[in-house]
Amino acid sequence: MDHFIPWSFVKDDKIWNLVISCRKCNNSKRDKLAPERFIKELQHQNLMIKKNNQYDLVRKEFESYNDNKIKD
C-alpha cells in the first residue's frame, strides 16, 4: 500500500488516500506527489468506493473525503 498523497503532506491514513503499489514503485515515489495522470484514476476509485459501500467503517472513513483534497 502507498499513500497517494504522501504522508508528509496529509499526515493521515484514510482509505481515500491509499492505493495498491508494488515495493519498487512505492520506494521510487517516496515523499513526492504522483504524476498528475493518476489523479483521475484515484478520484474514480474513491467515487466507486464511496458510492458502493455498505459498511459503517468505510462510510466513516469517507466523511472527510473531498476531491479538492486531491486536486489542489
mmCIF file of C-alpha atoms in Angstrom:
data_model
loop_
_atom_site.group_PDB
_atom_site.id
_atom_site.type_symbol
_atom_site.label_atom_id
_atom_site.label_comp_id
_atom_site.label_asym_id
_atom_site.label_seq_id
_atom_site.Cartn_x
_atom_site.Cartn_y
_atom_site.Cartn_z
ATOM 1 C CA MET A 1 0.000 0.000 0.000
ATOM 2 C CA ASP A 2 1.068 3.545 -0.664
ATOM 3 C CA HIS A 3 -0.233 6.958 0.322
ATOM 4 C CA PHE A 4 -1.253 8.580 -2.969
ATOM 5 C CA ILE A 5 -0.676 11.991 -1.431
ATOM 6 C CA PRO A 6 2.453 11.410 0.675
ATOM 7 C CA TRP A 7 2.183 11.185 4.438
ATOM 8 C CA SER A 8 4.366 14.298 4.660
ATOM 9 C CA PHE A 9 1.509 16.290 3.053
ATOM 10 C CA VAL A 10 -1.690 14.962 4.653
ATOM 11 C CA LYS A 11 -0.489 13.008 7.726
ATOM 12 C CA ASP A 12 -3.488 10.707 7.561
ATOM 13 C CA ASP A 13 -4.150 7.066 6.743
ATOM 14 C CA LYS A 14 -7.642 7.469 5.307
ATOM 15 C CA ILE A 15 -8.832 4.882 2.797
ATOM 16 C CA TRP A 16 -9.364 7.537 0.124
ATOM 17 C CA ASN A 17 -5.614 8.242 0.099
ATOM 18 C CA LEU A 18 -4.362 4.652 -0.119
ATOM 19 C CA VAL A 19 -3.521 2.791 -3.313
ATOM 20 C CA ILE A 20 -2.021 -0.581 -4.107
ATOM 21 C CA SER A 21 1.595 -0.202 -5.117
ATOM 22 C CA CYS A 22 4.484 -2.547 -5.699
ATOM 23 C CA ARG A 23 7.517 -2.072 -3.472
ATOM 24 C CA LYS A 24 9.658 -0.682 -6.317
ATOM 25 C CA CYS A 25 7.092 1.977 -7.300
ATOM 26 C CA ASN A 26 6.379 2.897 -3.698
ATOM 27 C CA ASN A 27 10.070 3.339 -2.929
ATOM 28 C CA SER A 28 10.724 5.355 -6.086
ATOM 29 C CA LYS A 29 7.877 7.783 -5.299
ATOM 30 C CA ARG A 30 8.806 8.263 -1.639
ATOM 31 C CA ASP A 31 7.545 11.698 -0.495
ATOM 32 C CA LYS A 32 6.842 13.076 -3.974
ATOM 33 C CA LEU A 33 3.401 13.590 -5.462
ATOM 34 C CA ALA A 34 2.302 11.008 -8.017
ATOM 35 C CA PRO A 35 2.146 12.094 -11.665
ATOM 36 C CA GLU A 36 -0.992 14.077 -12.439
ATOM 37 C CA ARG A 37 -2.343 11.430 -14.824
ATOM 38 C CA PHE A 38 -3.091 9.193 -11.840
ATOM 39 C CA ILE A 39 -5.292 11.738 -10.069
ATOM 40 C CA LYS A 40 -8.379 10.924 -12.160
ATOM 41 C CA GLU A 41 -7.883 7.205 -11.507
ATOM 42 C CA LEU A 42 -7.767 7.786 -7.746
ATOM 43 C CA GLN A 43 -10.832 10.021 -7.895
ATOM 44 C CA HIS A 44 -12.726 7.341 -9.834
ATOM 45 C CA GLN A 45 -11.636 4.663 -7.348
ATOM 46 C CA ASN A 46 -12.823 6.802 -4.453
ATOM 47 C CA LEU A 47 -16.141 7.605 -6.115
ATOM 48 C CA MET A 48 -16.828 3.894 -6.627
ATOM 49 C CA ILE A 49 -15.890 3.043 -3.042
ATOM 50 C CA LYS A 50 -17.965 5.883 -1.627
ATOM 51 C CA LYS A 51 -20.935 5.132 -3.874
ATOM 52 C CA ASN A 52 -20.989 1.358 -3.362
ATOM 53 C CA ASN A 53 -20.011 0.940 0.254
ATOM 54 C CA GLN A 54 -22.415 -0.617 2.693
ATOM 55 C CA TYR A 55 -20.165 -0.607 5.716
ATOM 56 C CA ASP A 56 -20.179 1.933 8.516
ATOM 57 C CA LEU A 57 -16.388 1.839 8.775
ATOM 58 C CA VAL A 58 -15.915 2.809 5.125
ATOM 59 C CA ARG A 59 -18.652 5.436 5.336
ATOM 60 C CA LYS A 60 -16.917 6.987 8.343
ATOM 61 C CA GLU A 61 -13.547 6.991 6.561
ATOM 62 C CA PHE A 62 -15.059 8.926 3.666
ATOM 63 C CA GLU A 63 -16.767 11.601 5.778
ATOM 64 C CA SER A 64 -13.738 13.849 5.355
ATOM 65 C CA TYR A 65 -13.154 12.965 1.695
ATOM 66 C CA ASN A 66 -13.339 15.727 -0.879
ATOM 67 C CA ASP A 67 -11.985 15.645 -4.445
ATOM 68 C CA ASN A 68 -10.437 19.051 -3.784
ATOM 69 C CA LYS A 69 -8.028 17.441 -1.325
ATOM 70 C CA ILE A 70 -6.574 15.560 -4.255
ATOM 71 C CA LYS A 71 -6.807 18.245 -6.966
ATOM 72 C CA ASP A 72 -5.342 21.186 -5.076
#
